[in-house]
CSV table of C-alpha atoms in Angstrom, one decimal:
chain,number,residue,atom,x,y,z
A,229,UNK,CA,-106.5,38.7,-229.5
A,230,UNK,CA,-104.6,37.5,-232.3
A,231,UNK,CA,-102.2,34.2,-232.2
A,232,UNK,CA,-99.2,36.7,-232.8
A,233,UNK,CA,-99.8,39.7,-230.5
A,234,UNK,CA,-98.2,40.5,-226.9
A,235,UNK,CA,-100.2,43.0,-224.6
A,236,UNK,CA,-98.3,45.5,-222.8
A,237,UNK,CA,-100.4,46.9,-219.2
A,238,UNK,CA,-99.2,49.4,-217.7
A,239,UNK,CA,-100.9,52.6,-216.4
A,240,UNK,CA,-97.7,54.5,-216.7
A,241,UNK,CA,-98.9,55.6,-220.4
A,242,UNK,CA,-95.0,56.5,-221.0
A,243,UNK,CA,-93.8,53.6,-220.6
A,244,UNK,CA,-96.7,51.0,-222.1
A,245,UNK,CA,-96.6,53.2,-225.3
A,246,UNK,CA,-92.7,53.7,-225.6
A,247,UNK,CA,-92.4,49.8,-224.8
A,248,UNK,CA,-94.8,48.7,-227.2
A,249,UNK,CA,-93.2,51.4,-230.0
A,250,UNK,CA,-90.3,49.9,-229.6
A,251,UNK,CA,-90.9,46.4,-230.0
A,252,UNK,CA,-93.0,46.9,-233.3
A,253,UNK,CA,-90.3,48.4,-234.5
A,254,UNK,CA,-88.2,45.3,-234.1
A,255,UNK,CA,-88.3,43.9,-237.3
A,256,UNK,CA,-87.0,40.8,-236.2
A,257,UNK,CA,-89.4,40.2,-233.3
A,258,UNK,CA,-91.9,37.1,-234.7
A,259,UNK,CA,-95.3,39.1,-233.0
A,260,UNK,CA,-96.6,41.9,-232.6
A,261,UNK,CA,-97.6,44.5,-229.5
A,262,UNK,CA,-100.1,46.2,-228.2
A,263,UNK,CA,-100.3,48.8,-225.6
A,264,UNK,CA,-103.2,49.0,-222.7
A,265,UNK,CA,-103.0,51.5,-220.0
A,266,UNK,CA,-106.2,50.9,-218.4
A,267,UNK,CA,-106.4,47.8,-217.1
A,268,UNK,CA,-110.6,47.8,-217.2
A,269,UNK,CA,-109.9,48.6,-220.9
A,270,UNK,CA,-107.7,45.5,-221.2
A,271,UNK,CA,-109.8,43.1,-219.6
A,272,UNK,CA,-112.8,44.6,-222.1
A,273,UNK,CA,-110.7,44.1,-224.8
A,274,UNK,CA,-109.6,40.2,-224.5
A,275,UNK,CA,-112.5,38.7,-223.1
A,276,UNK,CA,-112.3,34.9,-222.5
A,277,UNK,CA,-109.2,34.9,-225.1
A,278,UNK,CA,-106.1,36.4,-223.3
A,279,UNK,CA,-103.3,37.0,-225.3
A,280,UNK,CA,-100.2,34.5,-225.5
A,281,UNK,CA,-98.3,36.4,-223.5
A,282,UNK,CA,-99.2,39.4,-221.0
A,283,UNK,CA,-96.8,42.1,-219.7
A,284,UNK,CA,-98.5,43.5,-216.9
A,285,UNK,CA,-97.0,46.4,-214.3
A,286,UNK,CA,-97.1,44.9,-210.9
A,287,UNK,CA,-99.3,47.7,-209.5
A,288,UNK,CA,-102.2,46.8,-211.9
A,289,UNK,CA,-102.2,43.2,-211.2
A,290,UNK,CA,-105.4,42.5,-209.3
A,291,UNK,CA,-107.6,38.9,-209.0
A,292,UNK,CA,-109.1,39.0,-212.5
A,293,UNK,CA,-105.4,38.0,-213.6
A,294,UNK,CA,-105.9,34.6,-212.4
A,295,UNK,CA,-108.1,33.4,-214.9
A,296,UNK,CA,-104.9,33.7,-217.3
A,297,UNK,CA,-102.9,30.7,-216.8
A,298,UNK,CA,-99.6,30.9,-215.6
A,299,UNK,CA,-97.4,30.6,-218.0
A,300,UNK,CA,-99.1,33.3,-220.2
A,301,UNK,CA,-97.9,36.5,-218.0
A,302,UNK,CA,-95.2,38.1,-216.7
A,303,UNK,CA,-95.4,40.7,-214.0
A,304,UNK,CA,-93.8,44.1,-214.5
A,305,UNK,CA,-91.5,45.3,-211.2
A,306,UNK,CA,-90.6,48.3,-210.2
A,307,UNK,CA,-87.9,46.4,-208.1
A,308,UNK,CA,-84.7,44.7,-208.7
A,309,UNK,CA,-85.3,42.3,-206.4
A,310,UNK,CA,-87.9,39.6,-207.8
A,311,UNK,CA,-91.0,40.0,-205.2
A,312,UNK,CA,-92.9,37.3,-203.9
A,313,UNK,CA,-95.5,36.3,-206.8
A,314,UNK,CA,-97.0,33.4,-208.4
A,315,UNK,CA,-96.1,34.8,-211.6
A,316,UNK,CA,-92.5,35.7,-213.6
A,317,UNK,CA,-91.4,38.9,-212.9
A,318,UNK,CA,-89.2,40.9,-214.7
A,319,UNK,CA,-87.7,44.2,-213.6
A,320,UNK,CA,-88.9,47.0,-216.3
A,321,UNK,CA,-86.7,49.7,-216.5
A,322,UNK,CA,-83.7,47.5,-217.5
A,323,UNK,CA,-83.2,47.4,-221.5
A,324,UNK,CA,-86.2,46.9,-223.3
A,325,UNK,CA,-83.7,43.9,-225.3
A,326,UNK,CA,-83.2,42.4,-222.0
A,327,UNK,CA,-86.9,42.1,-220.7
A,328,UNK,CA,-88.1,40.8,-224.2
A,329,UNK,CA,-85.3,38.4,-224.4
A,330,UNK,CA,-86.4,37.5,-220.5
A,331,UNK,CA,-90.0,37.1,-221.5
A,332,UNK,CA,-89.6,34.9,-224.5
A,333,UNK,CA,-86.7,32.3,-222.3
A,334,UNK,CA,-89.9,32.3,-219.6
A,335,UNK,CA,-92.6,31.4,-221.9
A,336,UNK,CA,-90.6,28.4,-223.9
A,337,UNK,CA,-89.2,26.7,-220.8
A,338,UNK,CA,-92.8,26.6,-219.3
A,339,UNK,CA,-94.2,25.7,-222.7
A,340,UNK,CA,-91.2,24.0,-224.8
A,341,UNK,CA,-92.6,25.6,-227.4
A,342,UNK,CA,-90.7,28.7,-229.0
A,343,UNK,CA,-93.0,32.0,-228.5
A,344,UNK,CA,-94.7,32.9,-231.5
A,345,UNK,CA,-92.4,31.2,-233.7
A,346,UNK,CA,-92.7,31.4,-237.4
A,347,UNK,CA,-92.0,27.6,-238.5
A,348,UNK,CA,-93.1,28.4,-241.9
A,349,UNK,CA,-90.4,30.5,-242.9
A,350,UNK,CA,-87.5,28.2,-241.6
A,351,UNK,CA,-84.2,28.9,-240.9
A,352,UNK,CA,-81.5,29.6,-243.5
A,353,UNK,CA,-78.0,29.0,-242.8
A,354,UNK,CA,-75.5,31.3,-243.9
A,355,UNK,CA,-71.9,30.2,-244.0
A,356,UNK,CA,-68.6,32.5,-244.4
A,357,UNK,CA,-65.2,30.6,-245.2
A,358,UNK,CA,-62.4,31.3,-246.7
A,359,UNK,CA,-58.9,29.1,-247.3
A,360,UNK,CA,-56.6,31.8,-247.0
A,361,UNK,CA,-57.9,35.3,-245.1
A,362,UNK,CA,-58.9,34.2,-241.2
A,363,UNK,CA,-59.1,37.3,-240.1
A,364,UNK,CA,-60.7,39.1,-243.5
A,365,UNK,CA,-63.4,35.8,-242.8
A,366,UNK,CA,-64.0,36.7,-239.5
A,367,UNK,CA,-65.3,40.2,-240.4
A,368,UNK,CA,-67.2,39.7,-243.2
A,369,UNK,CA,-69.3,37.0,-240.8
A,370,UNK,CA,-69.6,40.0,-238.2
A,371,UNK,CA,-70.5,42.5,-240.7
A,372,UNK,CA,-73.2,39.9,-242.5
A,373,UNK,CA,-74.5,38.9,-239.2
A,374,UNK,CA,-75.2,42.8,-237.7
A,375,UNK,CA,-76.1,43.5,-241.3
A,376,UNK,CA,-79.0,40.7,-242.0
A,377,UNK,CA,-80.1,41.5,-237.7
A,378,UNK,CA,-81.5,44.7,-239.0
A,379,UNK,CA,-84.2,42.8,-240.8
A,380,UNK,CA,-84.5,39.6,-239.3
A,381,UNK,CA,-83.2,36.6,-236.6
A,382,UNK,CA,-79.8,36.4,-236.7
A,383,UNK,CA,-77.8,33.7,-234.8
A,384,UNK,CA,-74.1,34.0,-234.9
A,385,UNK,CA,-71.4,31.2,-234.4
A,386,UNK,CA,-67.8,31.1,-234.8
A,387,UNK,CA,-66.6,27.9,-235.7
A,388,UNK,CA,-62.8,29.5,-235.7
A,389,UNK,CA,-59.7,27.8,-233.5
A,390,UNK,CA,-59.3,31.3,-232.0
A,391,UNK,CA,-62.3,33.1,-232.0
A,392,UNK,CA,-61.3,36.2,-229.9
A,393,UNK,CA,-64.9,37.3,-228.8
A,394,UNK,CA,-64.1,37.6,-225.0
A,395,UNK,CA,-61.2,39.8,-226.1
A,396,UNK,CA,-63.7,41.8,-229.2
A,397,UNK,CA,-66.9,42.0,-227.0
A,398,UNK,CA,-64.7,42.7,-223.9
A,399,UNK,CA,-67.3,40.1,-221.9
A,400,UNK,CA,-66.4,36.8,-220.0
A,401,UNK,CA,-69.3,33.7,-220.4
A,402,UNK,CA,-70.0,31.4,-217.6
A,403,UNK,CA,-70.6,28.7,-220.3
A,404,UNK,CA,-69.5,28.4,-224.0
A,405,UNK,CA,-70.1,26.0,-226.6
A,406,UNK,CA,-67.5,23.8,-225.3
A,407,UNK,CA,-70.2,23.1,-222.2
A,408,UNK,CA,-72.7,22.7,-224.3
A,409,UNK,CA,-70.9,19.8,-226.2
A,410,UNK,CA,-69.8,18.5,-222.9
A,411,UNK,CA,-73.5,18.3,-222.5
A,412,UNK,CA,-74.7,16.5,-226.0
A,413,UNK,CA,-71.8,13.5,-225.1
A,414,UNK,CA,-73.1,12.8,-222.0
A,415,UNK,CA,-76.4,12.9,-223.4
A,416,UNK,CA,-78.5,15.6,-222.7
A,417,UNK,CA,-81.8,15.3,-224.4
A,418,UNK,CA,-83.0,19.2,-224.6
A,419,UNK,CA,-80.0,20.5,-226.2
A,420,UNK,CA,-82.2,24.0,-227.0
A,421,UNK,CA,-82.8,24.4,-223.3
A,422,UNK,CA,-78.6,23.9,-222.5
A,423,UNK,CA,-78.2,26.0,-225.3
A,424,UNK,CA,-81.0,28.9,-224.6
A,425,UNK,CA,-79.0,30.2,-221.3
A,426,UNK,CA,-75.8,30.6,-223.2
A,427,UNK,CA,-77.3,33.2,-226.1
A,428,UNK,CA,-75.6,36.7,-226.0
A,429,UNK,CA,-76.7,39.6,-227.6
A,430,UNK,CA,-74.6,42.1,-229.4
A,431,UNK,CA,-75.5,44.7,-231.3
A,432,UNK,CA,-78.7,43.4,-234.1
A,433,UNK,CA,-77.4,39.9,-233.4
A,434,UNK,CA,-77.4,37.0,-231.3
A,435,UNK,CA,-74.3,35.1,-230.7
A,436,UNK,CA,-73.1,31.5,-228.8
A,437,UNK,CA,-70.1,31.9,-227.0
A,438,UNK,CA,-66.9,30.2,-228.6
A,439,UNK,CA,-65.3,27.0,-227.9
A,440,UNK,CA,-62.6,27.6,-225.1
A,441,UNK,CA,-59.4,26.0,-227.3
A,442,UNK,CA,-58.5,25.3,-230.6
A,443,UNK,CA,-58.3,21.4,-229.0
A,444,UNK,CA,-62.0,21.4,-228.9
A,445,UNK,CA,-62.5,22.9,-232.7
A,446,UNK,CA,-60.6,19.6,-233.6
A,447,UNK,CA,-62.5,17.4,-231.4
A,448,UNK,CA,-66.1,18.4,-232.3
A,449,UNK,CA,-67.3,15.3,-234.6
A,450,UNK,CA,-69.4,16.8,-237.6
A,451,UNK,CA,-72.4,14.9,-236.3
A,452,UNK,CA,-72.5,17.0,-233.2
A,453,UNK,CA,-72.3,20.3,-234.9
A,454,UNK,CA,-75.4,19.2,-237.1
A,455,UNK,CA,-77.1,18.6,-234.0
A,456,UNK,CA,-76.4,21.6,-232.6
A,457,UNK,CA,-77.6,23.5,-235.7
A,458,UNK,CA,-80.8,21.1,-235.8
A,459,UNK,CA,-81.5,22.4,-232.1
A,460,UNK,CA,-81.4,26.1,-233.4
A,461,UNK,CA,-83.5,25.6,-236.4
A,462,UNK,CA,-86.5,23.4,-234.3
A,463,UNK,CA,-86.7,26.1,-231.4
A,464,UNK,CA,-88.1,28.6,-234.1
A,465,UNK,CA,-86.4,31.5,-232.7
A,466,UNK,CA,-84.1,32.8,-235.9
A,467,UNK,CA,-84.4,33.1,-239.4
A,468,UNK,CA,-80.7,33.2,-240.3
A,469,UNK,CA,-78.0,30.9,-238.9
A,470,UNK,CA,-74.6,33.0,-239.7
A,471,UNK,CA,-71.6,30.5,-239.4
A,472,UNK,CA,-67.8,31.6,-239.5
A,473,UNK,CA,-66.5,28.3,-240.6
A,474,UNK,CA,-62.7,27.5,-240.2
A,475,UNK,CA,-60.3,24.8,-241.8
A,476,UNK,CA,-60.0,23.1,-238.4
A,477,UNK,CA,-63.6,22.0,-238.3
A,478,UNK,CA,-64.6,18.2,-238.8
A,479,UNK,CA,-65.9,17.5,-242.1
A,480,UNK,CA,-65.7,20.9,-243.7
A,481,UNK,CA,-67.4,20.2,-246.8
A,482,UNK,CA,-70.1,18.2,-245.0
A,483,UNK,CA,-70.5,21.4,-242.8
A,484,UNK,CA,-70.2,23.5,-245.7
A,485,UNK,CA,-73.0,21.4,-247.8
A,486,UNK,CA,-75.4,22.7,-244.9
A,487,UNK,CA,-75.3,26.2,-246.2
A,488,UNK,CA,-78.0,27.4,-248.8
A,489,UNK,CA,-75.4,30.2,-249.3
A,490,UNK,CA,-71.4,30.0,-248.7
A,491,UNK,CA,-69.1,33.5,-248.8
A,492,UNK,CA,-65.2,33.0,-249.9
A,493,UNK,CA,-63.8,36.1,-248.5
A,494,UNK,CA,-60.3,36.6,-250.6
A,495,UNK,CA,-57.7,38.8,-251.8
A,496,UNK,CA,-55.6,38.9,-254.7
A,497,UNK,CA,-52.0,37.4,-254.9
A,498,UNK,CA,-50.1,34.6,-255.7
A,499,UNK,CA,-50.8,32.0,-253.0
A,500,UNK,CA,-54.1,33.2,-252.2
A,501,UNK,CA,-55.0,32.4,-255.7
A,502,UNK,CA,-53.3,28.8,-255.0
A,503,UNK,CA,-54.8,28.2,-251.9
A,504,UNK,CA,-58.6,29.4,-253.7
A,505,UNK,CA,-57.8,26.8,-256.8
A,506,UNK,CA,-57.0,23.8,-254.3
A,507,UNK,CA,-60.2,24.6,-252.4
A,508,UNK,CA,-62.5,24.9,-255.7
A,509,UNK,CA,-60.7,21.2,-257.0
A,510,UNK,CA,-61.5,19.6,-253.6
A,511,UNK,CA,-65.0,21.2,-253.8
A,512,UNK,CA,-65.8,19.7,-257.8
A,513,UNK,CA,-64.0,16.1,-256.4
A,514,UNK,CA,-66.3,15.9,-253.8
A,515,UNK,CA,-69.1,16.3,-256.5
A,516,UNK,CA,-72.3,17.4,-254.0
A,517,UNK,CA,-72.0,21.4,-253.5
A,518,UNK,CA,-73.2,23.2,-256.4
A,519,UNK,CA,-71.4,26.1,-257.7
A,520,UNK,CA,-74.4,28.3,-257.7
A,521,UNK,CA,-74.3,28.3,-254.0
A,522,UNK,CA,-70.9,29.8,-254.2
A,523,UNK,CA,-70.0,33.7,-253.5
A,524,UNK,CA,-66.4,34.6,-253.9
A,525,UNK,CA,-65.5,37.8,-252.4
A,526,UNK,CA,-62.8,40.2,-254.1
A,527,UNK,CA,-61.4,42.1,-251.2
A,528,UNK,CA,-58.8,43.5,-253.1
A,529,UNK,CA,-59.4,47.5,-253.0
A,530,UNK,CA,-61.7,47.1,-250.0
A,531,UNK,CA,-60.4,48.8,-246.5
A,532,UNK,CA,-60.5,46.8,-243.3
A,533,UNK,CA,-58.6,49.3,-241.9
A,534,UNK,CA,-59.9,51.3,-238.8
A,535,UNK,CA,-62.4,49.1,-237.5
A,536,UNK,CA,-62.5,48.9,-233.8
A,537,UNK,CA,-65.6,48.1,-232.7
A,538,UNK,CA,-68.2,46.0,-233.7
A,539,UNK,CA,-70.5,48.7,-234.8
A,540,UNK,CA,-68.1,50.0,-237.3
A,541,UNK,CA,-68.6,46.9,-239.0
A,542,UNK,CA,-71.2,47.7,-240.8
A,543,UNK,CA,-70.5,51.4,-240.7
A,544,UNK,CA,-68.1,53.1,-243.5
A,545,UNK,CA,-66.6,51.4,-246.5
A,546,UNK,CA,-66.6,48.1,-244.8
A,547,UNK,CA,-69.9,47.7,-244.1
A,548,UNK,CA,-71.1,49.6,-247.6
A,549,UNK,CA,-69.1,46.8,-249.6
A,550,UNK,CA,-70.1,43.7,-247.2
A,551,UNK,CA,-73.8,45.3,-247.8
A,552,UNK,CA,-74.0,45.8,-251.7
A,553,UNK,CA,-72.2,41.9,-251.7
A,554,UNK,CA,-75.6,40.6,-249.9
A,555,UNK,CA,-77.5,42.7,-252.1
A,556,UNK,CA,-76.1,41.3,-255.3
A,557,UNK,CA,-76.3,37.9,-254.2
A,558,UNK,CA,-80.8,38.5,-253.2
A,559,UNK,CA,-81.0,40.4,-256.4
A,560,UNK,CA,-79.1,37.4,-258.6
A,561,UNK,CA,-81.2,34.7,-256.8
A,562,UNK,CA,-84.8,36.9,-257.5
């Protein structure tokens, strides 16, 4: 089989088709799938070459499978409960998201390599700051992130002193970012694998849970952010690295210098527009980030009003104007 394709066994031709449908129509997913639901068929099929990765129902798993090493399958239960098995086993009928973000954790710690990663493209980062609109900041970062997660990889951090996601996503996290710098100072070497069990989903993005305090915003030295966003872009996994950068970070123009692209979200009126011309004067002193990289964002006119949920961000007027602003910006860099 090809270097990029995931088999899906199963002799329940409902689910191996549906499962397989969906995943090629994940855009973002770095492979693609293939359906078996005849197991003889399968084996025909693949030869002495079995695929990367093998999801296989557990009632079709018979001794053939053991020519496939280890780390290249996952078994398919029917059961909750994780049955005795040499394999990884995943229960199916939880959310397709869930099993393929279960597979693809599985397959890089046995391998520490990302599954099917697509090196080539690299990873851009994305970064959304403003000097006077926290909140106005905040959204357009949300809205971007869900936006560009239609198409591709998107990994979401708030860099904010009061992010709020507990309280927006209504979720509580066993770990958070500040763990994971806990981690890096006392010298943890595979920062990807402290990182990897912390990744939530919501909606057509991928997030990291927030620092805990605004303390920690203001502790975080700028060399262990850059570490933390080296970490992201060597496991492969996104394309896009959507940052909501606040004032409190450490070195914000060194963070900010990082971005290929940078969004000023802002609104019109007297101190906003002092506030914006002290930001562009520090940003020419410090001589290194070019102009060209820099989007400011009129939100004069433009409702925020009404949003409640995260999938309204890039519903109504909202998400039409934070759209057509990533639009432009593609269509000006073509």
């Amino acid at each position: 089989m090809k270097k990029n394709m995931i088999a899906v066994c199963d002799s329940d031709t409902d689910y191996a088709c549906n499962f397989t449908e969906y995943l090629n129509n994940k855009k973002k997913l770095p492979f693609r799938a293939e359906a078996f639901t005849d197991v003889e068929k399968f084996y025909s099929s693949v030869g002495s070459q079995p695929p990367p990765m093998l999801l296989i129902a557990q009632k079709d798993v018979d001794e053939r499978i053991q020519q496939i090493k280890e780390e290249n399958v996952v078994v398919l239960s029917d059961e909750k409960e994780e049955p005795k098995s040499p394999y990884k086993c995943i229960y199916k009928y939880q959310s397709a998201e869930s099993v393929i973000k279960e597979v693809m954790e599985y397959y890089t710690e046995k391998t520490q390599v990302p599954f099917c990663s697509d090196a080539r493209q690299g990873m851009k980062i994305v970064g959304i700051y403003s000097p006077s609109e926290i909140c106005a900041n905040c959204l357009f970062a949300l809205a971007a992130a869900q936006i560009l997660g239609e198409e591709k990889r998107v990994l979401y951090i708030s860099m904010e002193d009061f992010a709020g996601l507990e309280q927006l996503f209504l979720r509580e996290y066993e770990k958070n970012l500040t763990d994971f710098f806990f981690a890096l100072r006392c010298g943890k070497e595979n920062l990807w694998e402290e990182m990897e069990g912390m990744i939530q989903q919501q909606g057509d993005m991928d997030y990291l849970p927030p620092v805990e305090s605004p303390e920690d915003i203001k502790s975080i030295p700028f060399a262990h952010w850059s570490r933390l966003f080296e970490a992201v872009k060597k496991s492969g996994r996104y394309d896009v690295l959507i940052l909501n950068i606040s004032s409190a970070v450490d070195e914000l123009f060194s963070v900010l210098n990082l971005c290929s692209e940078i969004y000023v979200p802002v609104k019109g009126g007297f101190i906003a527009d002092c506030k914006l011309s002290q930001f562009h004067t520090l940003m020419e002193n410090w001589g290194v980030i070019e102009k060209e990289r820099i989007r400011i964002v009129s939100l004069s006119g433009e409702s925020m009003e009404g949003i409640n949920t995260v999938q309204e961000l890039k519903m109504g007027p909202w998400g039409s104007f934070v759209r057509k602003v990533l639009e432009n910006y593609e269509r000006r860099k073509q």
